Amino acid sequence: QCLGERTVEVTSGPAEESRLEGEAPQVALDRAPRVAFSGSAGVGKTTLASALAESLGVSYLPEGMRREVEMGLDLRLLSHSDLKALVLRLWRQQVEREDACLARGEGFVSDRSPLDYLAFWMTYGFVHNEEESAQLAQEVAKRIAHYDRIVLLPHGVLPLEADGVRSTNLWIQRR
């Protein structure tokens, strides 16, 4: 699959990684791959993650916030504590979906990475409780070990599309 200027090839075989100078990184797995997409709103995570999951024949783990907004949630109406509760609920849902795939021995492609939830935590200013923040950071560190690749999609690579969920305002996308 081509993502911007880098190409990643997923093959089957013994679990090992090799890269020669000038060649694309390759991941050889003895099981289905586990991949996550990360990046700001509107960069194409959903489009690429769902297409890659279909191509690989693995489960697609959708982003939870999109579903909430499509069901009518207006984030501007949430208090700081309500937004914190929402981020934690979405994080728990992500963990449950990943664990379900892992329990079945399946691969998956996720529309969000665990690192995104830690970034939300920090961006929205929930870091004042050091113990709670450290606990989330430890959980995230454990979760990323389940992934073979986390693909970061930078803003501005794909044209913004008005999908009714995300803003097409470039300045909002860069947040």
Coordinates of C-alpha atoms in Angstrom, one line a residue:
Q1 CA 0.0 0.0 0.0
C2 CA 1.3 3.4 -0.8
L3 CA 1.0 6.1 1.8
G4 CA 2.4 9.4 0.7
E5 CA 6.1 8.9 -0.1
R6 CA 6.6 5.6 1.8
T7 CA 5.5 2.2 0.7
V8 CA 4.9 -0.6 3.3
E9 CA 4.6 -4.2 2.1
V10 CA 3.0 -6.8 4.4
T11 CA 4.0 -10.4 3.7
S12 CA 3.4 -13.7 5.4
G13 CA 6.2 -15.8 6.9
P14 CA 8.4 -15.8 10.0
A15 CA 8.0 -12.8 12.2
E16 CA 10.9 -10.6 11.3
E17 CA 11.7 -7.2 9.9
S18 CA 14.3 -6.4 7.3
R19 CA 15.2 -3.2 5.4
L20 CA 17.9 -2.6 2.9
E21 CA 19.0 0.9 2.1
G22 CA 16.6 2.4 -0.5
E23 CA 14.0 -0.3 0.0
A24 CA 10.6 0.1 1.6
P25 CA 10.2 -1.4 5.1
Q26 CA 8.7 -4.9 5.1
V27 CA 6.9 -6.7 7.9
A28 CA 6.8 -10.5 7.6
L29 CA 4.3 -12.0 10.0
D30 CA 3.2 -15.5 11.0
R31 CA -0.3 -14.0 11.8
A32 CA -2.6 -11.3 10.4
P33 CA -1.2 -7.8 10.9
R34 CA -2.3 -5.2 13.5
V35 CA -2.2 -1.7 12.1
A36 CA -3.4 1.7 13.4
F37 CA -3.8 5.0 11.6
S38 CA -3.1 8.3 13.5
G39 CA -3.4 11.9 12.5
S40 CA -5.6 15.0 12.8
A41 CA -9.1 15.2 11.5
G42 CA -9.7 15.0 7.8
V43 CA -6.4 13.4 6.8
G44 CA -7.9 10.2 5.4
K45 CA -7.6 7.8 8.3
T46 CA -11.1 6.3 7.9
T47 CA -10.7 6.0 4.1
L48 CA -7.3 4.3 4.3
A49 CA -8.0 2.2 7.4
S50 CA -11.2 0.7 6.0
A51 CA -9.6 0.1 2.6
L52 CA -6.5 -1.6 4.1
A53 CA -8.6 -3.7 6.4
E54 CA -10.7 -4.9 3.5
S55 CA -7.6 -5.6 1.4
L56 CA -5.9 -7.6 4.2
G57 CA -9.1 -9.4 5.1
V58 CA -9.0 -8.3 8.8
S59 CA -11.4 -6.5 11.1
Y60 CA -11.7 -2.8 10.8
L61 CA -11.9 -0.9 14.1
P62 CA -13.8 2.4 13.5
E63 CA -13.1 5.6 15.3
G64 CA -15.7 6.1 18.1
M65 CA -15.9 9.9 18.0
R66 CA -17.1 9.9 14.4
R67 CA -20.0 7.7 15.4
E68 CA -20.9 9.9 18.4
V69 CA -20.9 13.1 16.2
E70 CA -23.0 11.3 13.5
M71 CA -25.5 10.4 16.1
G72 CA -25.9 14.1 17.0
L73 CA -23.3 14.8 19.7
D74 CA -22.3 18.4 19.7
L75 CA -18.8 18.5 21.4
R76 CA -19.2 22.3 22.0
L77 CA -22.0 21.6 24.4
L78 CA -20.0 19.2 26.7
S79 CA -18.5 20.4 29.9
H80 CA -14.8 19.7 30.5
S81 CA -15.7 16.8 32.8
D82 CA -18.2 15.4 30.2
L83 CA -15.5 15.6 27.5
K84 CA -13.1 13.8 29.8
A85 CA -15.6 11.1 30.4
L86 CA -16.3 10.8 26.7
V87 CA -12.6 10.4 25.9
L88 CA -12.2 7.7 28.6
R89 CA -15.3 5.9 27.4
L90 CA -14.0 5.9 23.8
W91 CA -10.7 4.7 25.0
R92 CA -12.3 1.7 26.8
Q93 CA -14.3 0.9 23.7
Q94 CA -11.1 0.9 21.7
V95 CA -9.4 -1.5 24.2
E96 CA -12.5 -3.8 24.1
R97 CA -12.5 -4.0 20.3
E98 CA -8.8 -4.7 20.2
D99 CA -9.0 -7.3 22.9
A100 CA -11.9 -9.0 21.1
C101 CA -9.7 -9.3 18.0
L102 CA -6.7 -10.5 20.0
A103 CA -8.7 -13.1 21.8
R104 CA -9.8 -14.6 18.4
G105 CA -6.2 -14.5 17.2
E106 CA -7.2 -12.0 14.4
G107 CA -5.5 -9.0 12.9
F108 CA -7.1 -5.6 12.7
V109 CA -6.8 -2.2 11.2
S110 CA -7.8 0.6 13.6
D111 CA -9.0 4.1 12.7
R112 CA -7.2 5.4 15.8
S113 CA -4.1 4.4 17.7
P114 CA -3.7 4.2 21.5
L115 CA -1.3 7.2 21.1
D116 CA -4.3 9.3 19.8
Y117 CA -6.1 8.9 23.1
L118 CA -3.1 10.1 25.1
A119 CA -2.8 13.0 22.7
F120 CA -6.6 13.8 23.3
W121 CA -5.9 13.6 27.0
M122 CA -3.1 16.1 26.8
T123 CA -4.8 18.4 24.2
Y124 CA -8.0 18.8 26.1
G125 CA -6.1 19.6 29.3
F126 CA -6.9 16.5 31.4
V127 CA -3.3 16.2 32.6
H128 CA -3.7 18.0 36.0
N129 CA -4.2 14.7 37.9
E130 CA -0.8 13.2 37.6
E131 CA -1.7 9.8 38.8
E132 CA -4.6 9.5 36.4
S133 CA -2.4 10.7 33.5
A134 CA 0.4 8.3 34.4
Q135 CA -2.0 5.4 34.5
L136 CA -3.4 6.3 31.0
A137 CA 0.2 6.7 29.7
Q138 CA 1.1 3.2 31.1
E139 CA -2.0 1.6 29.5
V140 CA -1.2 3.3 26.2
A141 CA 2.4 2.0 26.3
K142 CA 1.1 -1.5 26.9
R143 CA -1.4 -1.3 24.1
I144 CA 1.0 -0.1 21.4
A145 CA 3.0 -3.3 21.9
H146 CA 0.0 -5.1 20.2
Y147 CA 0.6 -3.2 16.9
D148 CA 2.9 -4.0 14.1
R149 CA 2.6 -0.6 12.6
I150 CA 1.2 2.8 13.5
V151 CA 0.9 5.0 10.4
L152 CA 0.9 8.7 11.0
L153 CA -0.9 10.7 8.3
P154 CA 0.2 14.3 8.1
H155 CA -2.3 17.0 7.3
G156 CA -2.4 18.5 3.8
V157 CA -1.5 15.3 1.9
L158 CA -5.1 14.4 0.9
P159 CA -7.6 17.0 -0.1
L160 CA -10.2 17.8 2.6
E161 CA -13.6 16.4 1.9
A162 CA -16.9 17.8 3.3
D163 CA -18.3 14.6 4.9
G164 CA -20.7 16.3 7.4
V165 CA -18.5 15.2 10.3
R166 CA -15.1 16.9 9.9
S167 CA -14.4 20.5 9.1
T168 CA -12.8 21.4 5.8
N169 CA -11.1 24.4 7.6
L170 CA -7.3 23.8 7.2
W171 CA -6.6 25.7 10.5
I172 CA -8.9 23.4 12.4
Q173 CA -7.3 20.3 10.8
R174 CA -3.8 21.5 11.9
R175 CA -4.7 21.5 15.6

